[in-house]
XYZ file of C-alpha atoms in Angstrom:
322
model
C 73.620 103.218 -42.317
C 76.473 100.813 -43.000
C 78.194 99.470 -39.907
C 81.897 98.958 -40.524
C 84.304 96.899 -38.457
C 85.892 100.142 -37.230
C 82.482 101.473 -36.150
C 81.715 98.243 -34.285
C 85.071 98.207 -32.470
C 84.643 101.857 -31.556
C 81.226 101.191 -30.092
C 82.575 98.289 -28.084
C 85.384 100.442 -26.732
C 82.959 103.197 -25.713
C 80.762 100.644 -23.983
C 83.698 99.670 -21.784
C 83.889 96.208 -23.338
C 87.003 95.727 -25.491
C 86.519 92.949 -28.045
C 88.713 90.239 -26.371
C 86.921 90.719 -23.067
C 83.531 90.443 -24.770
C 84.636 87.240 -26.463
C 85.739 85.809 -23.116
C 82.427 86.749 -21.499
C 80.506 85.121 -24.344
C 82.420 81.816 -24.266
C 81.380 79.448 -25.682
C 79.750 81.206 -28.635
C 80.687 78.507 -31.152
C 81.809 74.883 -31.338
C 84.563 73.766 -28.935
C 87.079 71.128 -30.024
C 88.133 68.527 -27.438
C 91.231 66.725 -28.677
C 91.704 63.086 -27.622
C 95.169 61.487 -27.945
C 93.709 58.016 -28.527
C 91.392 56.360 -31.019
C 87.677 55.714 -30.520
C 86.407 53.141 -28.054
C 88.927 53.272 -25.214
C 88.430 54.717 -21.745
C 89.953 58.047 -22.779
C 87.550 58.420 -25.686
C 84.461 57.142 -23.856
C 84.991 59.328 -20.792
C 85.663 62.399 -22.926
C 82.465 61.866 -24.937
C 80.449 61.553 -21.720
C 81.873 64.840 -20.484
C 81.466 66.526 -23.882
C 77.758 65.698 -23.876
C 77.411 67.101 -20.364
C 79.267 70.297 -21.295
C 76.990 70.736 -24.313
C 73.815 70.289 -22.288
C 74.907 72.773 -19.658
C 76.485 75.415 -21.894
C 74.109 75.100 -24.859
C 76.946 74.769 -27.339
C 78.521 71.966 -29.349
C 81.566 70.207 -27.862
C 83.150 67.973 -30.514
C 85.589 65.144 -29.719
C 88.416 64.796 -32.229
C 90.495 61.589 -32.044
C 94.089 62.080 -33.132
C 96.023 59.001 -31.965
C 99.691 58.328 -32.511
C 103.232 59.019 -31.307
C 102.431 58.207 -27.690
C 100.032 61.202 -27.397
C 102.687 63.657 -28.620
C 100.669 64.532 -31.749
C 97.785 65.928 -29.734
C 100.038 67.588 -27.179
C 101.786 69.462 -29.995
C 98.540 70.380 -31.756
C 96.981 72.008 -28.696
C 100.251 73.548 -27.528
C 100.349 75.545 -30.772
C 96.602 76.269 -30.975
C 95.071 79.688 -30.355
C 94.407 80.291 -26.671
C 90.767 81.239 -27.078
C 89.067 78.370 -25.211
C 87.928 76.620 -28.384
C 90.664 73.975 -28.609
C 91.318 71.884 -25.485
C 93.426 68.805 -24.816
C 92.157 65.767 -22.933
C 95.638 64.966 -21.747
C 96.744 61.463 -20.748
C 99.461 60.011 -18.511
C 102.173 59.761 -21.242
C 102.339 63.569 -21.187
C 104.414 63.283 -17.997
C 106.896 60.793 -19.496
C 107.288 62.002 -23.080
C 110.399 64.123 -22.652
C 112.237 61.524 -20.557
C 111.418 58.769 -23.069
C 111.848 60.644 -26.344
C 114.164 63.572 -25.628
C 113.499 66.970 -27.196
C 109.873 67.444 -28.221
C 108.165 69.709 -30.756
C 106.473 71.538 -27.901
C 107.471 72.589 -24.389
C 105.620 72.120 -21.128
C 105.290 75.888 -20.845
C 103.165 75.835 -24.026
C 100.282 74.129 -22.173
C 98.539 74.912 -18.904
C 96.403 72.684 -16.663
C 92.665 73.316 -16.526
C 91.319 70.482 -14.373
C 92.040 66.870 -13.510
C 89.242 64.444 -14.355
C 89.694 60.699 -13.806
C 92.154 57.902 -13.123
C 92.199 54.324 -14.407
C 93.668 52.011 -11.736
C 95.988 49.254 -12.937
C 95.402 45.686 -11.785
C 98.071 42.965 -11.755
C 96.658 40.017 -13.721
C 97.858 36.455 -14.318
C 96.407 33.495 -16.182
C 94.438 30.994 -14.095
C 96.582 28.279 -15.716
C 99.860 29.792 -14.499
C 102.045 27.727 -12.116
C 101.646 30.469 -9.466
C 98.473 31.816 -7.884
C 99.596 34.602 -5.536
C 101.946 37.575 -5.740
C 104.620 35.958 -3.494
C 104.476 32.852 -5.666
C 104.847 34.980 -8.817
C 107.921 36.717 -7.405
C 109.431 33.412 -6.226
C 108.813 31.942 -9.678
C 110.617 34.881 -11.287
C 113.586 34.549 -8.970
C 113.849 30.853 -9.840
C 114.242 31.618 -13.553
C 117.569 32.865 -14.977
C 115.805 35.510 -17.066
C 113.214 36.431 -14.434
C 109.627 37.411 -15.223
C 107.996 38.489 -18.464
C 105.293 41.160 -18.365
C 103.083 42.143 -21.284
C 102.248 45.815 -21.763
C 100.202 47.788 -24.303
C 103.265 49.721 -25.453
C 106.759 50.807 -24.453
C 106.630 53.655 -21.953
C 102.963 53.065 -21.136
C 101.801 53.197 -17.525
C 101.515 49.358 -17.346
C 105.094 49.118 -18.619
C 106.404 51.597 -16.058
C 104.407 50.026 -13.219
C 105.936 46.661 -14.122
C 109.401 48.180 -13.944
C 108.608 49.510 -10.463
C 107.508 46.039 -9.351
C 110.668 44.413 -10.697
C 112.784 46.910 -8.765
C 110.781 46.650 -5.545
C 110.722 42.842 -5.657
C 114.390 42.518 -6.535
C 113.583 40.268 -9.486
C 114.753 40.361 -13.080
C 112.045 41.267 -15.537
C 111.353 41.935 -19.170
C 108.487 44.089 -20.399
C 107.206 42.986 -23.796
C 105.184 45.689 -25.575
C 102.176 44.778 -27.705
C 99.680 46.866 -29.640
C 96.986 47.238 -27.022
C 95.497 45.072 -24.285
C 93.925 42.458 -26.575
C 97.299 41.221 -27.815
C 98.659 41.200 -24.253
C 95.742 39.054 -23.110
C 96.300 36.573 -25.950
C 99.914 36.068 -24.896
C 98.944 35.802 -21.237
C 96.296 33.159 -21.913
C 98.766 31.222 -24.065
C 101.327 31.197 -21.244
C 103.927 33.072 -23.274
C 104.125 35.895 -20.689
C 103.803 35.661 -16.920
C 101.635 38.673 -16.067
C 100.357 42.066 -17.114
C 99.083 45.255 -15.497
C 95.851 46.485 -17.001
C 92.732 48.571 -16.516
C 89.717 46.667 -15.234
C 86.986 46.950 -17.923
C 88.796 45.083 -20.685
C 90.002 42.356 -18.314
C 86.768 41.907 -16.375
C 85.133 39.355 -18.742
C 88.230 37.146 -18.411
C 88.221 37.571 -14.634
C 84.527 36.731 -14.318
C 84.918 33.661 -16.548
C 87.779 32.371 -14.390
C 90.486 32.745 -17.053
C 92.360 35.513 -15.242
C 93.290 35.943 -11.571
C 93.738 39.398 -10.014
C 96.772 39.570 -7.730
C 96.450 43.195 -6.694
C 96.036 46.828 -7.689
C 98.860 49.330 -8.154
C 97.200 52.078 -6.107
C 97.833 53.737 -2.766
C 94.402 52.475 -1.639
C 92.103 49.651 -2.691
C 89.942 50.528 -5.647
C 86.181 50.741 -5.244
C 86.004 49.234 -8.731
C 87.300 45.886 -7.389
C 87.769 46.218 -3.621
C 88.643 42.553 -3.079
C 92.008 43.167 -4.767
C 94.647 44.168 -2.192
C 97.065 46.921 -3.109
C 100.596 45.940 -4.050
C 101.708 48.184 -1.206
C 99.746 46.026 1.240
C 101.688 43.057 -0.063
C 105.108 44.520 0.624
C 105.811 46.646 -2.460
C 105.425 50.240 -1.226
C 106.690 51.995 -4.343
C 104.446 50.304 -6.877
C 101.753 52.892 -7.511
C 100.708 53.820 -11.023
C 97.550 54.512 -12.982
C 96.313 55.903 -16.218
C 94.894 59.400 -15.822
C 93.134 62.070 -17.866
C 92.420 65.733 -17.499
C 92.035 68.956 -19.429
C 94.749 71.326 -20.596
C 94.678 74.470 -22.724
C 97.241 76.519 -24.646
C 99.279 78.613 -22.234
C 98.047 81.780 -23.967
C 94.482 81.097 -22.803
C 93.306 83.974 -20.555
C 92.844 83.147 -16.884
C 89.166 84.073 -17.003
C 88.577 81.317 -19.580
C 90.677 78.798 -17.640
C 88.538 79.539 -14.590
C 85.332 79.024 -16.592
C 86.618 75.778 -18.075
C 87.755 74.511 -14.690
C 84.374 75.288 -13.110
C 82.533 73.451 -15.873
C 84.718 70.329 -15.625
C 84.359 70.169 -11.837
C 80.605 70.719 -12.078
C 80.213 67.892 -14.586
C 82.335 65.477 -12.551
C 80.188 66.154 -9.472
C 77.034 64.942 -11.256
C 76.021 61.512 -9.839
C 74.917 60.272 -13.273
C 78.306 61.146 -14.778
C 80.146 59.507 -11.876
C 78.142 56.310 -12.321
C 78.800 56.192 -16.048
C 82.526 56.738 -15.545
C 82.646 54.025 -12.872
C 81.013 51.637 -15.335
C 83.973 52.303 -17.632
C 86.470 51.332 -14.925
C 87.381 54.908 -14.096
C 87.538 56.692 -10.754
C 86.586 60.363 -10.629
C 89.577 62.363 -9.406
C 88.402 65.935 -9.867
C 91.080 68.541 -9.280
C 91.550 72.260 -9.838
C 94.068 73.655 -12.296
C 96.548 74.212 -9.473
C 96.054 70.709 -8.082
C 96.374 69.169 -11.526
C 99.567 71.133 -12.153
C 101.143 69.816 -8.960
C 100.021 66.282 -9.835
C 101.641 66.501 -13.279
C 104.857 67.867 -11.767
C 105.005 64.975 -9.297
C 104.282 62.401 -12.014
C 106.941 63.898 -14.269
C 109.592 63.822 -11.552
C 108.701 60.285 -10.447
C 108.735 58.706 -13.886
C 111.711 60.689 -15.194
C 113.808 59.292 -12.350
C 112.701 55.720 -13.092
C 113.129 56.056 -16.860
C 116.656 57.408 -16.537
C 117.758 54.916 -13.900
C 116.335 51.984 -15.885
C 117.692 53.312 -19.200
C 114.271 53.131 -20.868
C 113.607 54.572 -24.312
C 110.341 55.238 -26.119
C 109.440 53.668 -29.447
């Protein structure tokens, strides 16, 4: 007897299991694509690969990381926004998602095209200066900037990046003039800082730690609401009189808005389960990341708050993306 597609669908219908529902129940029955907005080797890529391995072990399916860097993460946002909502293409979204529209205007996708699945991690930003600088504390840095006609110069790994925006917040809070100078990544920023051609930078800890431990860099503080367990000796900038300076890199999972709720719930449960594993937490901490697990609803509220906060700053400061 030859089984046709019509016969198969009819049998499924009689069994009380329409085909889409069966597919949802069987997820994942094939390879899942996890789309990273950055290239290999950074904290986004490393943390995603750790989680992908954990998903694969638990769900007995292949989770493949695809790196598609460029355009300030807008390439990946667009790709997943227009993907099929079947649970097999997911976005490991990064902080620039919340600032893209304010910086670049109309986008090729809309926020309604993507839905939150779960928040994963944050990367605290530390205020760093060269050990050879003529200032050694945050008050001295601010006083130095106020003594110069053009104020302070801050290096950042790109216009509109979280370090750039955090620097703008500090300039405003401190009442000091400042210029953010974008470079291609942290390495170039560090070169300029060591050479004394910029005054400071805000950066994630792992890449800066070798310079800190060798005595080449000094940490003046962390741009978080609380001290970071990654480097608890660094006081927050809020503790030092700058209450509005809070910023961090962050990552989480999003799916096309057409993804059924049952799949979103499954995806959310798997992300939260993986992030609760002590071994995963330890590995993420070693990469300078803090686990910040959150449900889809919590992640959605977080993104809304980030979008509102940074849109206000970007518009008031007249910032534009590059």
